PDB file of C-alpha atoms in Angstrom:
ATOM      1  CA  MET Q  26       0.000   0.000   0.000  1.00  0.00           C
ATOM      2  CA  ARG Q  27       1.468   3.355  -1.048  1.00  0.00           C
ATOM      3  CA  PRO Q  28       0.489   6.541   0.823  1.00  0.00           C
ATOM      4  CA  ALA Q  29      -1.354   9.338  -0.974  1.00  0.00           C
ATOM      5  CA  GLY Q  30       1.088  11.757  -2.548  1.00  0.00           C
ATOM      6  CA  SER Q  31       3.806   9.138  -3.145  1.00  0.00           C
ATOM      7  CA  SER Q  32       5.007   8.685  -6.697  1.00  0.00           C
ATOM      8  CA  ARG Q  33       6.246   5.981  -8.991  1.00  0.00           C
ATOM      9  CA  ALA Q  34       7.846   6.565 -12.389  1.00  0.00           C
ATOM     10  CA  GLY Q  35       7.133  10.288 -12.115  1.00  0.00           C
ATOM     11  CA  ARG Q  36       3.387   9.852 -11.489  1.00  0.00           C
ATOM     12  CA  THR Q  37       1.626  11.148  -8.380  1.00  0.00           C
ATOM     13  CA  ALA Q  38      -1.401   9.555  -6.742  1.00  0.00           C
ATOM     14  CA  PHE Q  39      -3.927  11.844  -5.081  1.00  0.00           C
ATOM     15  CA  SER Q  40      -6.600  11.029  -2.539  1.00  0.00           C
ATOM     16  CA  LEU Q  41      -9.770  13.049  -3.115  1.00  0.00           C
ATOM     17  CA  SER Q  42     -12.453  13.716  -0.543  1.00  0.00           C
ATOM     18  CA  PHE Q  43     -15.795  14.890  -1.921  1.00  0.00           C
ATOM     19  CA  GLY Q  44     -17.413  15.598   1.441  1.00  0.00           C
ATOM     20  CA  ASP Q  45     -21.027  16.481   0.744  1.00  0.00           C
ATOM     21  CA  VAL Q  46     -20.458  16.919  -3.002  1.00  0.00           C
ATOM     22  CA  MET Q  47     -21.800  14.025  -5.087  1.00  0.00           C
ATOM     23  CA  PRO Q  48     -19.696  13.120  -8.171  1.00  0.00           C
ATOM     24  CA  SER Q  49     -21.624  13.559 -11.419  1.00  0.00           C
ATOM     25  CA  LYS Q  50     -21.456  12.705 -15.113  1.00  0.00           C
ATOM     26  CA  PRO Q  51     -23.550  13.321 -18.264  1.00  0.00           C
ATOM     27  CA  CYS Q  52     -26.661  11.265 -19.043  1.00  0.00           C
ATOM     28  CA  ALA Q  53     -25.749   8.192 -21.132  1.00  0.00           C
ATOM     29  CA  VAL Q  54     -28.248   9.017 -23.898  1.00  0.00           C
ATOM     30  CA  PRO Q  55     -26.476  10.448 -26.983  1.00  0.00           C
ATOM     31  CA  GLY Q  56     -27.076  14.185 -27.310  1.00  0.00           C
ATOM     32  CA  CYS Q  57     -28.373  14.673 -23.757  1.00  0.00           C
ATOM     33  CA  ARG Q  58     -26.263  16.979 -21.574  1.00  0.00           C
ATOM     34  CA  THR Q  59     -28.217  16.577 -18.353  1.00  0.00           C
ATOM     35  CA  VAL Q  60     -25.898  15.804 -15.430  1.00  0.00           C
ATOM     36  CA  VAL Q  61     -26.696  12.732 -13.316  1.00  0.00           C
ATOM     37  CA  GLU Q  62     -25.123  11.287 -10.184  1.00  0.00           C
ATOM     38  CA  VAL Q  63     -22.449   8.630 -10.536  1.00  0.00           C
ATOM     39  CA  GLY Q  64     -24.144   5.246 -10.219  1.00  0.00           C
ATOM     40  CA  THR Q  65     -27.104   6.463 -12.286  1.00  0.00           C
ATOM     41  CA  VAL Q  66     -27.109   5.820 -16.033  1.00  0.00           C
ATOM     42  CA  ARG Q  67     -29.725   8.189 -17.468  1.00  0.00           C
ATOM     43  CA  CYS Q  68     -31.525  11.384 -16.501  1.00  0.00           C
ATOM     44  CA  LYS Q  69     -35.193  11.313 -15.463  1.00  0.00           C
ATOM     45  CA  ARG Q  70     -36.344  12.176 -18.989  1.00  0.00           C
ATOM     46  CA  HIS Q  71     -34.647   9.135 -20.525  1.00  0.00           C
ATOM     47  CA  ARG Q  72     -35.097   6.662 -17.691  1.00  0.00           C
ATOM     48  CA  SER Q  73     -37.628   4.072 -18.892  1.00  0.00           C
ATOM     49  CA  VAL Q  74     -36.996   1.965 -15.782  1.00  0.00           C
ATOM     50  CA  SER Q  75     -35.742   2.986 -12.362  1.00  0.00           C
ATOM     51  CA  ASP Q  76     -31.994   3.056 -11.903  1.00  0.00           C
ATOM     52  CA  VAL Q  77     -30.652   1.562  -8.698  1.00  0.00           C
ATOM     53  CA  PRO Q  78     -27.813   3.696  -7.276  1.00  0.00           C
ATOM     54  CA  GLY Q  79     -24.536   1.867  -7.573  1.00  0.00           C
ATOM     55  CA  LYS Q  80     -25.826  -0.508 -10.259  1.00  0.00           C
ATOM     56  CA  ARG Q  81     -25.873  -0.155 -14.006  1.00  0.00           C
ATOM     57  CA  GLY Q  82     -29.504  -0.881 -14.713  1.00  0.00           C
ATOM     58  CA  LEU Q  83     -30.619  -1.053 -18.330  1.00  0.00           C
ATOM     59  CA  PRO Q  84     -34.134  -0.395 -19.615  1.00  0.00           C
ATOM     60  CA  SER Q  85     -35.814  -3.170 -21.546  1.00  0.00           C
ATOM     61  CA  GLY Q  86     -34.914  -2.676 -25.196  1.00  0.00           C
ATOM     62  CA  GLY Q  87     -33.265   0.702 -24.589  1.00  0.00           C
ATOM     63  CA  TRP Q  88     -29.785   2.202 -24.677  1.00  0.00           C
ATOM     64  CA  HIS Q  89     -27.810  -1.035 -24.769  1.00  0.00           C
ATOM     65  CA  GLY Q  90     -24.169  -0.270 -25.307  1.00  0.00           C
ATOM     66  CA  GLN Q  91     -24.342   2.920 -23.271  1.00  0.00           C
ATOM     67  CA  ALA Q  92     -23.604   1.356 -19.875  1.00  0.00           C
ATOM     68  CA  GLY Q  93     -22.104  -1.738 -18.298  1.00  0.00           C
ATOM     69  CA  ASN Q  94     -19.499  -4.163 -19.595  1.00  0.00           C
ATOM     70  CA  ARG Q  95     -19.999  -6.299 -22.714  1.00  0.00           C
ATOM     71  CA  HIS Q  96     -21.656  -9.108 -20.741  1.00  0.00           C
ATOM     72  CA  GLU Q  97     -24.092  -6.667 -19.104  1.00  0.00           C
ATOM     73  CA  ARG Q  98     -24.930  -5.363 -22.580  1.00  0.00           C
ATOM     74  CA  GLY Q  99     -25.760  -8.852 -23.821  1.00  0.00           C
ATOM     75  CA  TYR Q 100     -22.454  -9.628 -25.567  1.00  0.00           C
ATOM     76  CA  GLY Q 101     -21.443 -12.817 -23.754  1.00  0.00           C
ATOM     77  CA  ALA Q 102     -20.672 -16.332 -24.958  1.00  0.00           C
ATOM     78  CA  ALA Q 103     -24.012 -16.642 -26.762  1.00  0.00           C
ATOM     79  CA  TRP Q 104     -23.252 -13.483 -28.728  1.00  0.00           C
ATOM     80  CA  ASP Q 105     -19.783 -14.779 -29.628  1.00  0.00           C
ATOM     81  CA  ARG Q 106     -21.357 -17.911 -31.109  1.00  0.00           C
ATOM     82  CA  LEU Q 107     -23.966 -15.880 -32.972  1.00  0.00           C
ATOM     83  CA  ARG Q 108     -21.298 -13.520 -34.295  1.00  0.00           C
ATOM     84  CA  ILE Q 109     -19.336 -16.416 -35.793  1.00  0.00           C
ATOM     85  CA  ALA Q 110     -22.514 -17.815 -37.360  1.00  0.00           C
ATOM     86  CA  ILE Q 111     -23.332 -14.484 -39.025  1.00  0.00           C
ATOM     87  CA  LEU Q 112     -19.786 -14.059 -40.348  1.00  0.00           C
ATOM     88  CA  GLU Q 113     -19.948 -17.565 -41.813  1.00  0.00           C
ATOM     89  CA  ARG Q 114     -23.378 -16.872 -43.315  1.00  0.00           C
ATOM     90  CA  ASP Q 115     -22.014 -13.774 -45.054  1.00  0.00           C
ATOM     91  CA  LYS Q 116     -18.843 -15.632 -46.144  1.00  0.00           C
ATOM     92  CA  ARG Q 117     -16.824 -13.295 -43.883  1.00  0.00           C
ATOM     93  CA  LEU Q 118     -17.285 -10.444 -46.356  1.00  0.00           C
ATOM     94  CA  CYS Q 119     -18.634  -6.936 -45.708  1.00  0.00           C
ATOM     95  CA  VAL Q 120     -22.168  -6.878 -47.122  1.00  0.00           C
ATOM     96  CA  LEU Q 121     -21.991  -3.143 -47.904  1.00  0.00           C
ATOM     97  CA  CYS Q 122     -18.708  -3.434 -49.788  1.00  0.00           C
ATOM     98  CA  ILE Q 123     -20.006  -6.455 -51.734  1.00  0.00           C
ATOM     99  CA  ARG Q 124     -22.936  -4.322 -52.810  1.00  0.00           C
ATOM    100  CA  SER Q 125     -20.407  -1.876 -54.286  1.00  0.00           C
ATOM    101  CA  GLY Q 126     -18.578  -4.684 -56.067  1.00  0.00           C
ATOM    102  CA  ARG Q 127     -15.623  -4.782 -53.656  1.00  0.00           C
ATOM    103  CA  PRO Q 128     -14.910  -7.999 -51.701  1.00  0.00           C
ATOM    104  CA  VAL Q 129     -13.621  -6.750 -48.335  1.00  0.00           C
ATOM    105  CA  VAL Q 130     -13.075  -8.953 -45.284  1.00  0.00           C
ATOM    106  CA  ALA Q 131     -15.616  -8.369 -42.492  1.00  0.00           C
ATOM    107  CA  HIS Q 132     -14.502  -8.158 -38.856  1.00  0.00           C
ATOM    108  CA  SER Q 133     -17.685  -6.879 -37.198  1.00  0.00           C
ATOM    109  CA  VAL Q 134     -21.259  -8.098 -36.870  1.00  0.00           C
ATOM    110  CA  ASP Q 135     -23.644  -5.165 -36.800  1.00  0.00           C
ATOM    111  CA  HIS Q 136     -27.249  -4.713 -35.667  1.00  0.00           C
ATOM    112  CA  ILE Q 137     -29.106  -3.182 -38.624  1.00  0.00           C
ATOM    113  CA  VAL Q 138     -31.591  -1.689 -36.170  1.00  0.00           C
ATOM    114  CA  PRO Q 139     -29.397  -0.900 -33.124  1.00  0.00           C
ATOM    115  CA  LYS Q 140     -30.245  -2.474 -29.782  1.00  0.00           C
ATOM    116  CA  SER Q 141     -30.473   1.066 -28.404  1.00  0.00           C
ATOM    117  CA  LYS Q 142     -33.509   1.520 -30.647  1.00  0.00           C
ATOM    118  CA  GLY Q 143     -35.125  -1.789 -29.800  1.00  0.00           C
ATOM    119  CA  GLY Q 144     -33.266  -3.940 -32.334  1.00  0.00           C
ATOM    120  CA  THR Q 145     -32.992  -7.651 -31.631  1.00  0.00           C
ATOM    121  CA  ASP Q 146     -30.453 -10.415 -32.191  1.00  0.00           C
ATOM    122  CA  ASP Q 147     -32.676 -11.975 -34.852  1.00  0.00           C
ATOM    123  CA  LEU Q 148     -30.678 -13.215 -37.845  1.00  0.00           C
ATOM    124  CA  ASP Q 149     -32.372 -10.792 -40.231  1.00  0.00           C
ATOM    125  CA  ASN Q 150     -31.279  -7.864 -38.038  1.00  0.00           C
ATOM    126  CA  LEU Q 151     -27.577  -8.788 -38.191  1.00  0.00           C
ATOM    127  CA  GLN Q 152     -25.017  -8.160 -40.925  1.00  0.00           C
ATOM    128  CA  SER Q 153     -21.256  -8.540 -41.392  1.00  0.00           C
ATOM    129  CA  LEU Q 154     -19.291  -5.317 -41.909  1.00  0.00           C
ATOM    130  CA  CYS Q 155     -15.674  -4.309 -42.352  1.00  0.00           C
ATOM    131  CA  ARG Q 156     -14.238  -1.906 -39.768  1.00  0.00           C
ATOM    132  CA  PRO Q 157     -14.563   1.280 -41.908  1.00  0.00           C
ATOM    133  CA  CYS Q 158     -18.206   0.535 -42.830  1.00  0.00           C
ATOM    134  CA  HIS Q 159     -19.042  -0.311 -39.224  1.00  0.00           C
ATOM    135  CA  ALA Q 160     -17.435   2.903 -37.974  1.00  0.00           C
ATOM    136  CA  ALA Q 161     -19.263   4.988 -40.590  1.00  0.00           C
ATOM    137  CA  LYS Q 162     -22.636   3.407 -39.757  1.00  0.00           C
ATOM    138  CA  THR Q 163     -22.082   3.930 -36.032  1.00  0.00           C
ATOM    139  CA  ALA Q 164     -21.277   7.599 -36.684  1.00  0.00           C
ATOM    140  CA  ARG Q 165     -24.440   8.025 -38.774  1.00  0.00           C
ATOM    141  CA  GLU Q 166     -26.545   6.426 -36.058  1.00  0.00           C
ATOM    142  CA  GLY Q 167     -25.050   8.761 -33.467  1.00  0.00           C
ATOM    143  CA  SER Q 168     -25.976  11.783 -35.579  1.00  0.00           C
ATOM    144  CA  ALA Q 169     -29.447  10.380 -36.204  1.00  0.00           C
ATOM    145  CA  ALA Q 170     -29.953   9.786 -32.478  1.00  0.00           C
ATOM    146  CA  GLN Q 171     -29.093  13.399 -31.689  1.00  0.00           C
ATOM    147  CA  GLY Q 172     -31.428  14.574 -34.450  1.00  0.00           C
ATOM    148  CA  ALA Q 173     -34.211  12.366 -33.126  1.00  0.00           C
ATOM    149  CA  LEU Q 174     -33.833  13.817 -29.640  1.00  0.00           C
ATOM    150  CA  LYS Q 175     -34.098  17.327 -31.070  1.00  0.00           C
ATOM    151  CA  ALA Q 176     -37.166  16.291 -33.054  1.00  0.00           C
ATOM    152  CA  GLU Q 177     -38.824  15.063 -29.878  1.00  0.00           C
ATOM    153  CA  ALA Q 178     -38.251  18.356 -28.085  1.00  0.00           C
ATOM    154  CA  GLN Q 179     -41.692  19.761 -28.920  1.00  0.00           C
ATOM    155  CA  PRO Q 180     -44.139  16.906 -29.552  1.00  0.00           C
ATOM    156  CA  SER Q 181     -47.825  17.629 -29.987  1.00  0.00           C
ATOM    157  CA  ILE Q 182     -51.027  15.605 -30.007  1.00  0.00           C
ATOM    158  CA  GLY Q 183     -52.883  15.335 -33.321  1.00  0.00           C
ATOM    159  CA  PRO Q 184     -56.665  15.557 -33.760  1.00  0.00           C
ATOM    160  CA  ASP Q 185     -56.920  11.747 -33.699  1.00  0.00           C
ATOM    161  CA  GLY Q 186     -55.073  11.550 -30.380  1.00  0.00           C
ATOM    162  CA  ARG Q 187     -51.760  10.390 -31.868  1.00  0.00           C
ATOM    163  CA  LEU Q 188     -48.430  11.842 -30.800  1.00  0.00           C
ATOM    164  CA  ILE Q 189     -46.932  14.006 -33.563  1.00  0.00           C
ATOM    165  CA  ILE Q 190     -43.157  14.534 -33.674  1.00  0.00           C
ATOM    166  CA  PRO Q 191     -41.727  17.301 -35.922  1.00  0.00           C
ATOM    167  CA  ARG Q 192     -39.726  15.865 -38.844  1.00  0.00           C
ATOM    168  CA  ASP Q 193     -37.514  17.180 -41.650  1.00  0.00           C
ATOM    169  CA  TRP Q 194     -39.778  15.877 -44.434  1.00  0.00           C
ATOM    170  CA  GLY Q 195     -42.993  16.711 -42.659  1.00  0.00           C
ATOM    171  CA  PHE Q 196     -45.729  14.116 -42.218  1.00  0.00           C
ATOM    172  CA  SER Q 197     -44.432  10.894 -40.612  1.00  0.00           C
ATOM    173  CA  ILE Q 198     -41.304  10.513 -42.761  1.00  0.00           C
ATOM    174  CA  PRO Q 199     -38.266  10.117 -40.459  1.00  0.00           C
ATOM    175  CA  ARG Q 200     -35.183  12.293 -40.268  1.00  0.00           C
ATOM    176  CA  GLY Q 201     -32.090  11.113 -42.091  1.00  0.00           C
ATOM    177  CA  VAL Q 202     -33.970   8.843 -44.501  1.00  0.00           C
ATOM    178  CA  ARG Q 203     -32.182   7.824 -47.709  1.00  0.00           C
ATOM    179  CA  PRO Q 204     -33.573   6.020 -50.772  1.00  0.00           C
ATOM    180  CA  SER Q 205     -34.210   2.315 -50.327  1.00  0.00           C
ATOM    181  CA  ALA Q 206     -31.575   0.038 -51.867  1.00  0.00           C
ATOM    182  CA  ILE Q 207     -34.075  -2.811 -52.315  1.00  0.00           C
ATOM    183  CA  PRO Q 208     -37.558  -2.938 -53.872  1.00  0.00           C
ATOM    184  CA  LEU Q 209     -40.007  -1.276 -51.483  1.00  0.00           C
ATOM    185  CA  THR Q 210     -43.799  -1.270 -51.659  1.00  0.00           C
ATOM    186  CA  ILE Q 211     -45.380   1.551 -49.664  1.00  0.00           C
ATOM    187  CA  VAL Q 212     -48.881   0.395 -48.715  1.00  0.00           C
ATOM    188  CA  CYS Q 213     -51.238   3.129 -47.558  1.00  0.00           C
ATOM    189  CA  GLY Q 214     -54.907   3.428 -46.779  1.00  0.00           C
ATOM    190  CA  PRO Q 215     -57.348   4.471 -44.059  1.00  0.00           C
ATOM    191  CA  PRO Q 216     -57.526   2.595 -40.745  1.00  0.00           C
ATOM    192  CA  ALA Q 217     -59.076  -0.900 -41.054  1.00  0.00           C
ATOM    193  CA  SER Q 218     -58.761  -0.874 -44.846  1.00  0.00           C
ATOM    194  CA  GLY Q 219     -56.899  -4.206 -44.857  1.00  0.00           C
ATOM    195  CA  LYS Q 220     -53.324  -2.973 -45.383  1.00  0.00           C
ATOM    196  CA  THR Q 221     -51.722  -5.526 -43.061  1.00  0.00           C
ATOM    197  CA  THR Q 222     -53.686  -8.432 -44.555  1.00  0.00           C
ATOM    198  CA  TRP Q 223     -52.785  -7.342 -48.090  1.00  0.00           C
ATOM    199  CA  VAL Q 224     -49.079  -7.340 -47.216  1.00  0.00           C
ATOM    200  CA  GLN Q 225     -49.235 -10.653 -45.334  1.00  0.00           C
ATOM    201  CA  GLU Q 226     -50.700 -12.327 -48.422  1.00  0.00           C
ATOM    202  CA  ARG Q 227     -47.816 -11.134 -50.616  1.00  0.00           C
ATOM    203  CA  ALA Q 228     -44.658 -10.789 -48.509  1.00  0.00           C
ATOM    204  CA  GLY Q 229     -42.040 -13.527 -48.762  1.00  0.00           C
ATOM    205  CA  SER Q 230     -40.504 -15.265 -45.755  1.00  0.00           C
ATOM    206  CA  GLY Q 231     -37.297 -13.228 -46.033  1.00  0.00           C
ATOM    207  CA  ASP Q 232     -38.945  -9.879 -46.757  1.00  0.00           C
ATOM    208  CA  LYS Q 233     -38.845  -6.972 -44.321  1.00  0.00           C
ATOM    209  CA  VAL Q 234     -42.283  -5.755 -43.204  1.00  0.00           C
ATOM    210  CA  ILE Q 235     -42.482  -2.406 -41.406  1.00  0.00           C
ATOM    211  CA  ASP Q 236     -45.835  -2.086 -39.632  1.00  0.00           C
ATOM    212  CA  LEU Q 237     -46.131   0.390 -36.750  1.00  0.00           C
ATOM    213  CA  ASP Q 238     -48.951  -1.529 -35.065  1.00  0.00           C
ATOM    214  CA  GLU Q 239     -46.888  -4.735 -35.038  1.00  0.00           C
ATOM    215  CA  ILE Q 240     -43.860  -2.820 -33.759  1.00  0.00           C
ATOM    216  CA  LYS Q 241     -45.911  -1.548 -30.805  1.00  0.00           C
ATOM    217  CA  VAL Q 242     -46.369  -5.158 -29.741  1.00  0.00           C
ATOM    218  CA  ARG Q 243     -42.645  -5.823 -30.147  1.00  0.00           C
ATOM    219  CA  VAL Q 244     -41.720  -2.941 -27.826  1.00  0.00           C
ATOM    220  CA  GLY Q 245     -44.110  -4.027 -25.080  1.00  0.00           C
ATOM    221  CA  GLY Q 246     -47.472  -2.548 -26.008  1.00  0.00           C
ATOM    222  CA  VAL Q 247     -50.546  -3.697 -27.918  1.00  0.00           C
ATOM    223  CA  ARG Q 248     -51.422  -3.145 -31.583  1.00  0.00           C
ATOM    224  CA  TYR Q 249     -53.443   0.044 -31.172  1.00  0.00           C
ATOM    225  CA  ASP Q 250     -51.563   1.382 -28.148  1.00  0.00           C
ATOM    226  CA  GLN Q 251     -51.684   5.182 -27.889  1.00  0.00           C
ATOM    227  CA  ARG Q 252     -49.671   5.580 -24.676  1.00  0.00           C
ATOM    228  CA  THR Q 253     -46.998   8.200 -25.283  1.00  0.00           C
ATOM    229  CA  GLY Q 254     -44.101   6.020 -24.062  1.00  0.00           C
ATOM    230  CA  ILE Q 255     -45.052   3.043 -26.249  1.00  0.00           C
ATOM    231  CA  PHE Q 256     -45.839   5.234 -29.253  1.00  0.00           C
ATOM    232  CA  ARG Q 257     -42.536   7.111 -28.995  1.00  0.00           C
ATOM    233  CA  LYS Q 258     -40.510   3.896 -28.649  1.00  0.00           C
ATOM    234  CA  ALA Q 259     -42.352   2.241 -31.548  1.00  0.00           C
ATOM    235  CA  MET Q 260     -41.837   5.270 -33.795  1.00  0.00           C
ATOM    236  CA  ALA Q 261     -38.107   5.289 -33.048  1.00  0.00           C
ATOM    237  CA  TYR Q 262     -37.907   1.574 -33.888  1.00  0.00           C
ATOM    238  CA  ARG Q 263     -39.933   2.045 -37.081  1.00  0.00           C
ATOM    239  CA  ASP Q 264     -37.829   5.019 -38.172  1.00  0.00           C
ATOM    240  CA  MET Q 265     -34.611   3.052 -37.704  1.00  0.00           C
ATOM    241  CA  MET Q 266     -36.021   0.180 -39.776  1.00  0.00           C
ATOM    242  CA  ILE Q 267     -36.901   2.620 -42.560  1.00  0.00           C
ATOM    243  CA  ARG Q 268     -33.422   4.172 -42.507  1.00  0.00           C
ATOM    244  CA  SER Q 269     -31.834   0.712 -42.660  1.00  0.00           C
ATOM    245  CA  LEU Q 270     -33.426   0.081 -46.076  1.00  0.00           C
ATOM    246  CA  ALA Q 271     -30.692   2.228 -47.633  1.00  0.00           C
ATOM    247  CA  ASP Q 272     -28.092  -0.357 -46.571  1.00  0.00           C
ATOM    248  CA  ASP Q 273     -29.992  -3.574 -47.373  1.00  0.00           C
ATOM    249  CA  VAL Q 274     -28.576  -5.797 -50.106  1.00  0.00           C
ATOM    250  CA  SER Q 275     -31.255  -8.410 -50.754  1.00  0.00           C
ATOM    251  CA  GLY Q 276     -34.942  -9.199 -50.449  1.00  0.00           C
ATOM    252  CA  LYS Q 277     -37.935  -6.885 -50.637  1.00  0.00           C
ATOM    253  CA  ALA Q 278     -39.528  -4.533 -48.141  1.00  0.00           C
ATOM    254  CA  TRP Q 279     -43.090  -3.516 -47.351  1.00  0.00           C
ATOM    255  CA  LEU Q 280     -43.934  -0.315 -45.484  1.00  0.00           C
ATOM    256  CA  ILE Q 281     -47.443   0.137 -44.074  1.00  0.00           C
ATOM    257  CA  VAL Q 282     -48.535   3.738 -43.470  1.00  0.00           C
ATOM    258  CA  THR Q 283     -51.835   5.594 -43.265  1.00  0.00           C
ATOM    259  CA  ALA Q 284     -50.651   8.604 -45.330  1.00  0.00           C
ATOM    260  CA  PRO Q 285     -54.032  10.386 -45.140  1.00  0.00           C
ATOM    261  CA  THR Q 286     -53.312  12.962 -47.871  1.00  0.00           C
ATOM    262  CA  LYS Q 287     -52.273  12.602 -51.498  1.00  0.00           C
ATOM    263  CA  ALA Q 288     -49.374  14.965 -50.834  1.00  0.00           C
ATOM    264  CA  GLU Q 289     -47.963  12.699 -48.122  1.00  0.00           C
ATOM    265  CA  ARG Q 290     -48.235   9.617 -50.355  1.00  0.00           C
ATOM    266  CA  LEU Q 291     -46.243  11.308 -53.102  1.00  0.00           C
ATOM    267  CA  MET Q 292     -43.704  12.578 -50.567  1.00  0.00           C
ATOM    268  CA  TRP Q 293     -43.138   9.033 -49.268  1.00  0.00           C
ATOM    269  CA  VAL Q 294     -42.314   7.821 -52.780  1.00  0.00           C
ATOM    270  CA  GLU Q 295     -39.964  10.756 -53.338  1.00  0.00           C
ATOM    271  CA  ALA Q 296     -38.215  10.174 -50.005  1.00  0.00           C
ATOM    272  CA  MET Q 297     -37.750   6.428 -50.518  1.00  0.00           C
ATOM    273  CA  GLY Q 298     -36.394   6.772 -54.046  1.00  0.00           C
ATOM    274  CA  PRO Q 299     -36.765   5.083 -57.441  1.00  0.00           C
ATOM    275  CA  ARG Q 300     -36.932   1.533 -56.065  1.00  0.00           C
ATOM    276  CA  SER Q 301     -40.159   2.312 -54.208  1.00  0.00           C
ATOM    277  CA  GLU Q 302     -43.724   2.002 -55.451  1.00  0.00           C
ATOM    278  CA  LEU Q 303     -47.036   3.087 -53.978  1.00  0.00           C
ATOM    279  CA  MET Q 304     -50.029   0.831 -53.351  1.00  0.00           C
ATOM    280  CA  VAL Q 305     -53.219   2.544 -52.172  1.00  0.00           C
ATOM    281  CA  ILE Q 306     -55.825   0.373 -50.408  1.00  0.00           C
ATOM    282  CA  ASP Q 307     -58.853   2.586 -50.960  1.00  0.00           C
ATOM    283  CA  ALA Q 308     -61.472   0.596 -49.075  1.00  0.00           C
ATOM    284  CA  PRO Q 309     -64.961   2.133 -48.809  1.00  0.00           C
ATOM    285  CA  GLU Q 310     -65.411   4.371 -45.784  1.00  0.00           C
ATOM    286  CA  ALA Q 311     -68.439   2.421 -44.562  1.00  0.00           C
ATOM    287  CA  SER Q 312     -66.522  -0.889 -44.665  1.00  0.00           C
ATOM    288  CA  CYS Q 313     -63.617   0.522 -42.647  1.00  0.00           C
ATOM    289  CA  ILE Q 314     -65.932   1.956 -39.994  1.00  0.00           C
ATOM    290  CA  GLU Q 315     -67.860  -1.306 -39.751  1.00  0.00           C
ATOM    291  CA  ARG Q 316     -64.619  -3.271 -39.179  1.00  0.00           C
ATOM    292  CA  ILE Q 317     -63.482  -0.833 -36.492  1.00  0.00           C
ATOM    293  CA  ARG Q 318     -66.764  -1.073 -34.584  1.00  0.00           C
ATOM    294  CA  ALA Q 319     -66.742  -4.879 -34.773  1.00  0.00           C
ATOM    295  CA  ASP Q 320     -63.156  -5.216 -33.504  1.00  0.00           C
ATOM    296  CA  ALA Q 321     -62.903  -5.466 -29.700  1.00  0.00           C
ATOM    297  CA  GLU Q 322     -59.154  -4.839 -29.898  1.00  0.00           C
ATOM    298  CA  ARG Q 323     -59.838  -1.382 -31.375  1.00  0.00           C
ATOM    299  CA  ALA Q 324     -62.594  -0.488 -28.886  1.00  0.00           C
ATOM    300  CA  GLU Q 325     -60.587   2.038 -26.839  1.00  0.00           C
ATOM    301  CA  VAL Q 326     -59.455   3.966 -29.926  1.00  0.00           C
ATOM    302  CA  ALA Q 327     -62.520   3.387 -32.108  1.00  0.00           C
ATOM    303  CA  ALA Q 328     -63.677   7.017 -32.072  1.00  0.00           C
ATOM    304  CA  ALA Q 329     -60.247   8.318 -33.106  1.00  0.00           C
ATOM    305  CA  LEU Q 330     -59.883   5.687 -35.834  1.00  0.00           C
ATOM    306  CA  ILE Q 331     -63.333   6.398 -37.257  1.00  0.00           C
ATOM    307  CA  ALA Q 332     -62.506  10.116 -37.356  1.00  0.00           C
ATOM    308  CA  ALA Q 333     -59.273   9.282 -39.201  1.00  0.00           C
ATOM    309  CA  VAL Q 334     -61.194   7.176 -41.740  1.00  0.00           C
ATOM    310  CA  ARG Q 335     -63.513  10.094 -42.466  1.00  0.00           C
ATOM    311  CA  ARG Q 336     -60.599  12.510 -42.910  1.00  0.00           C
ATOM    312  CA  TRP Q 337     -58.629  10.188 -45.214  1.00  0.00           C
ATOM    313  CA  GLU Q 338     -58.252  11.916 -48.591  1.00  0.00           C
ATOM    314  CA  ARG Q 339     -59.581   9.921 -51.548  1.00  0.00           C
TER     315      ARG Q 339
END
């Protein structure tokens, strides 16, 4: 044991006493500058579960990679085995470089939708990347996360009771979106028009389906959940899935949106690029309303959904 103030190899050790002052650090959420006490991971605004002082608690599905060691973040022996399997599946080549016609050795396995945004370890959410591509994607996601936090600064509630978050494109098109690299069918229509059923009848087993109502279930809610926390988490997950289409290399994608105005439908096609097409499910208003009233699962939001059907621009 060496006393405080002693030195070795020219270095000095100091003993600090904080007294009544509690050490602090920034919130772990990218872009948030709120100061929190040491032993706490996130500020009150970004704490989806209670933090226990002295422990590195993680919210379910949120901000993995921002706290704890690799095992606490879910990167233990099981992840090591999965990583090897994904590298072998992709022939140990970077999928983004292959798309550009350059065979480059992959060293990293990446979550297409990051775990911090609710992404899973499902095989279709994992891809092999070289170090430069992985670093570039991580940097883009960091910028997108900061932009998303700014977008959420002044949310409002729409006439149908849904949470509206300001966006660069307007409407519900996410920030930072780039054209899809794979064929994308944008399916729009009023509530209860049969959009989900139409897609289910046509999507292949390896296709990517982006359906906000299904995502709500994945993040812990129910299909027609309008709670602000669930809606915000589901929108973040959906937006990340949409952004990931720019980096996909195979398969097809299906995006289900309401897009109540003709202007929004055209804007979606423009935003998603030349590989996207628009499919409008223009079911009769009376049929949509009848389905809503007959569906017990929609009972709590029936009035809002019926109002949305009547406002949908034909």
